[in-house]
Each structure stands twice: as C-alpha cells, then as structure tokens.
Short mmCIF file of C-alpha atoms in Angstrom, two decimals:
data_model
loop_
_atom_site.label_atom_id
_atom_site.label_comp_id
_atom_site.label_asym_id
_atom_site.label_seq_id
_atom_site.Cartn_x
_atom_site.Cartn_y
_atom_site.Cartn_z
CA LEU A 1 136.77 83.94 139.38
CA LYS A 2 134.30 86.95 138.66
CA ASN A 3 131.15 85.17 140.65
CA TYR A 4 133.54 85.74 144.04
CA ILE A 5 134.96 89.57 143.10
CA PHE A 6 133.23 91.32 146.49
CA HIS A 7 133.26 95.30 146.09
CA HIS A 8 135.39 95.85 149.85
CA SER A 9 133.49 98.62 151.04
CA PHE A 10 130.10 97.51 150.56
CA ASN A 11 130.14 94.21 152.45
CA ARG A 12 129.08 95.27 155.73
CA ASP A 13 129.74 92.02 157.11
CA MET A 14 133.04 91.57 155.53
CA ASP A 15 135.62 91.81 158.89
CA GLN A 16 137.86 94.89 158.23
CA ARG A 17 141.12 93.04 158.92
CA ALA A 18 140.25 90.86 155.92
CA VAL A 19 143.85 88.60 155.60
CA CYS A 20 144.56 87.09 152.15
CA ALA A 21 145.22 83.30 151.84
CA GLY A 22 147.66 83.63 149.46
CA CYS A 23 150.27 86.19 150.83
CA HIS A 24 149.31 86.34 154.54
CA ARG A 25 148.49 90.21 153.63
CA LEU A 26 145.74 92.72 155.06
CA ILE A 27 143.88 93.44 152.09
CA ARG A 28 143.58 96.89 151.96
CA ASP A 29 142.03 96.61 148.17
CA ARG A 30 138.97 98.30 146.67
CA PHE A 31 137.90 94.57 145.24
CA LEU A 32 138.74 91.00 146.83
CA LEU A 33 138.11 87.67 145.98
CA ARG A 34 136.56 84.67 147.67
CA VAL A 35 137.84 81.07 146.79
CA THR A 36 136.55 78.44 148.68
CA ASP A 37 136.97 79.57 152.35
CA GLY A 38 139.53 82.10 151.90
CA LEU A 39 140.08 85.51 150.80
CA TRP A 40 142.72 87.11 148.34
CA HIS A 41 144.18 89.76 147.13
CA GLU A 42 143.38 89.73 142.84
CA ARG A 43 146.49 89.99 142.24
CA CYS A 44 147.61 86.94 144.29
CA VAL A 45 144.93 84.68 142.80
CA ARG A 46 147.66 83.16 140.24
CA CYS A 47 148.72 79.20 139.25
CA ALA A 48 151.20 78.29 142.26
CA ALA A 49 153.13 76.59 139.35
CA CYS A 50 152.74 78.46 136.10
CA GLY A 51 152.30 82.25 137.65
CA ASP A 52 149.68 82.38 135.14
CA ALA A 53 146.70 84.53 136.82
CA LEU A 54 143.61 82.35 137.25
CA GLN A 55 140.52 84.15 134.92
CA ASN A 56 137.37 82.29 135.44
CA SER A 57 138.61 78.88 137.55
CA CYS A 58 140.55 77.50 139.90
CA PHE A 59 141.63 73.72 141.27
CA LEU A 60 143.06 74.49 145.36
CA ARG A 61 144.83 72.13 147.06
CA ASP A 62 147.25 71.75 150.27
CA HIS A 63 146.14 75.69 149.92
CA LYS A 64 147.83 76.94 146.76
CA LEU A 65 145.60 77.26 143.80
CA TYR A 66 146.56 75.92 140.20
CA CYS A 67 145.19 76.24 136.72
CA LYS A 68 143.59 73.14 134.93
CA ARG A 69 146.54 71.96 133.08
CA ASP A 70 148.87 72.60 136.27
CA TYR A 71 146.61 70.67 138.97
CA ALA A 72 146.14 67.31 136.23
CA ASP A 73 150.22 67.30 135.32
CA LEU A 74 150.72 67.49 139.01
CA PHE A 75 148.14 66.03 141.07
CA ALA A 76 146.90 63.25 138.23
CA VAL A 77 146.72 59.26 138.40
CA ARG A 78 149.01 57.93 136.02
CA CYS A 79 148.37 55.01 134.33
CA GLY A 80 151.25 51.62 135.67
CA ARG A 81 151.76 51.18 131.53
CA CYS A 82 151.82 53.92 129.74
CA ALA A 83 152.08 56.58 132.51
CA GLU A 84 149.21 58.63 131.14
CA ALA A 85 146.85 60.89 133.35
CA VAL A 86 144.06 58.51 134.46
CA SER A 87 140.30 60.85 133.84
CA PRO A 88 138.64 61.26 137.00
CA ALA A 89 135.32 59.53 134.58
CA GLU A 90 137.26 57.03 132.94
CA LEU A 91 137.07 53.17 133.96
CA VAL A 92 139.80 51.91 135.36
CA MET A 93 141.86 48.38 136.09
CA ARG A 94 143.57 48.16 138.93
CA ALA A 95 146.72 45.38 140.35
CA GLY A 96 147.62 47.02 143.50
CA ALA A 97 148.30 49.89 143.73
CA THR A 98 148.47 50.55 139.94
CA VAL A 99 145.63 52.46 137.95
CA PHE A 100 145.56 50.76 134.49
CA HIS A 101 143.66 52.40 131.33
CA LEU A 102 141.03 49.61 129.99
CA ARG A 103 143.63 49.60 126.72
CA CYS A 104 147.29 49.37 128.45
CA PHE A 105 145.78 46.18 131.14
CA THR A 106 148.17 43.49 129.26
CA CYS A 107 150.45 41.47 129.55
CA SER A 108 153.66 43.36 129.39
CA VAL A 109 155.33 39.67 128.24
CA CYS A 110 152.46 38.62 125.03
CA SER A 111 150.78 42.29 125.08
CA CYS A 112 147.53 39.37 124.84
CA ARG A 113 144.71 42.10 126.50
CA LEU A 114 143.66 41.00 130.00
CA GLN A 115 139.97 40.93 130.51
CA THR A 116 137.76 39.37 133.64
CA GLY A 117 138.49 35.66 134.26
CA ASP A 118 141.46 35.96 132.81
CA ARG A 119 144.72 34.30 135.38
CA CYS A 120 147.08 36.88 135.58
CA VAL A 121 150.31 37.96 138.15
CA LEU A 122 151.53 41.02 139.29
CA ARG A 123 155.15 41.01 139.54
CA GLU A 124 157.53 43.56 140.59
CA GLY A 125 155.07 45.89 138.76
CA GLN A 126 154.58 44.41 135.30
CA LEU A 127 151.34 42.22 134.77
CA LEU A 128 151.89 38.85 133.18
CA CYS A 129 149.49 36.56 131.74
CA ALA A 130 149.70 33.17 133.28
CA ARG A 131 150.02 31.29 130.24
CA GLU A 132 152.60 28.24 130.92
CA ASP A 133 153.81 28.55 126.65
CA TYR A 134 155.33 32.65 127.20
CA HIS A 135 155.33 32.63 130.41
CA GLN A 136 157.37 29.28 132.83
CA CYS A 137 159.03 32.38 134.70
CA LEU A 138 156.03 32.70 137.10
CA ALA A 139 156.06 28.91 138.42
CA SER A 140 159.23 29.47 141.06
CA PRO A 141 159.22 26.54 143.79
CA THR A 142 159.37 27.63 147.41
CA SER A 143 161.41 26.18 149.76
CA SER A 144 159.13 24.32 151.55
CA ASP A 145 158.84 20.47 151.87
CA THR A 146 155.51 20.51 149.40
CA GLY A 147 157.14 21.97 146.25
CA ASN A 148 153.51 23.96 146.17
CA HIS A 149 153.22 27.61 144.79
CA LYS A 150 153.28 30.59 146.79
CA LEU A 151 151.22 33.86 145.32
CA ILE A 152 153.23 36.49 143.76
CA ALA A 153 151.11 39.15 144.37
CA TYR A 154 148.01 39.76 146.04
CA CYS A 155 146.42 42.53 143.89
CA ILE A 156 142.51 44.95 144.07
CA LEU A 157 140.86 45.23 140.57
CA HIS A 158 138.24 47.65 140.34
CA ILE A 159 135.18 47.60 137.45
CA GLU A 160 132.93 50.13 136.87
CA GLY A 161 132.83 51.16 140.07
CA LYS A 162 133.58 48.36 142.26
CA TRP A 163 135.98 46.89 144.19
CA LEU A 164 136.26 42.78 144.00
CA ASN A 165 139.56 41.73 145.58
CA TRP A 166 141.25 39.01 144.41
CA GLY A 167 144.38 37.02 144.80
CA LYS A 168 143.61 35.74 148.77
CA LYS A 169 146.78 34.09 149.58
CA LYS A 170 146.38 30.87 148.12
CA LYS A 171 149.41 27.69 147.36
CA THR A 172 148.69 29.04 143.46
CA ASN A 173 150.84 31.02 141.22
CA HIS A 174 148.54 32.87 139.71
CA LEU A 175 145.19 35.43 140.13
CA ARG A 176 142.44 34.87 139.02
CA LEU A 177 140.14 38.32 137.73
CA LEU A 178 136.74 37.48 139.75
CA THR A 179 133.70 38.74 138.18
#
C-alpha cells in the first residue's frame, strides 16, 4: 500500500473534495491512499474483519478491505470432504456444486480414491463409489413399471482446467467420470 500514498497538496489533478471510500468523509489529511478506484484516509485502511491496519497489501470485496488471512478464511472455496480452503492454483475435482481436493475425492463409505473413469454417485452431499459389495443401497428401484434405476445425481467434474459434463440423464444408478 505504501506505493499508493499520495501527498494530497502536491497532486494537482486530485479533487479538492476527495471523499474516503471507507468512512465516506472528506479527506483533509496531508496524505491519502488510492486502493483500486477509491481514495482512503490512511487511518481507514484496515481489515474489515479483524481491524488491523493494512500495511503492505490488502484484498477488496464488496467495497471492504481485508487482510490476506481474513480474506482467505471468509471467502475461500472449501473442500466438500475436509472443509479446508482450496487454493486457487490447486487442481480439484468437482461434483455438482461441491469442490474436493484431489486427496479428498474418495468414497464416503469405503474411502477408496475415485479416479477418472471410476463409477460413483453423489448422494446427499456424499461421494460413493459404485462397488456392488459395498453399496447395495445405491440401486433403489423407481416406481415405474419397467423397474429400471434412475440416475441419483447430476454432476460436473473439473480436471486440469477442463469442464466435463458427466452424468447426463440415463436410466442407470451410477455416474461415470470422463477423461
């Protein structure tokens, strides 16, 4: 943030009625800070969560400033299995709207690691492999006359930056991960 400190009286292009984006009051101080498109009092550049002064960097969301730690705690995407934050650079598996670390993309019953090409279902937020001996409960007959099984979940899988649709509506009781 130090790079964004301006000497208010020397900046001729600066509006003499500069308003702080944090407190919405006029900035009459000798120095002000520019964060993204807003001008701030030095004293107003604080984390909205913990209140600490932001010295070197900050994160802006919904017109509020955050320190790195609080921004990650409040807004990080969380793994559907372990609930830990998922790094933006991390490869993930995605089932429906739920994101999983690669290490956490495992069957909720038998803990087997699910890989591309494996059959699985997403049932009530839980990943289940399609092993008949472990999960006979997956096959639940429908009320139709045919006795066929319907798809339990519809999912999207994200591998190496590619979105792949899988689990299109079929008369089956499992999903298949595509490559």
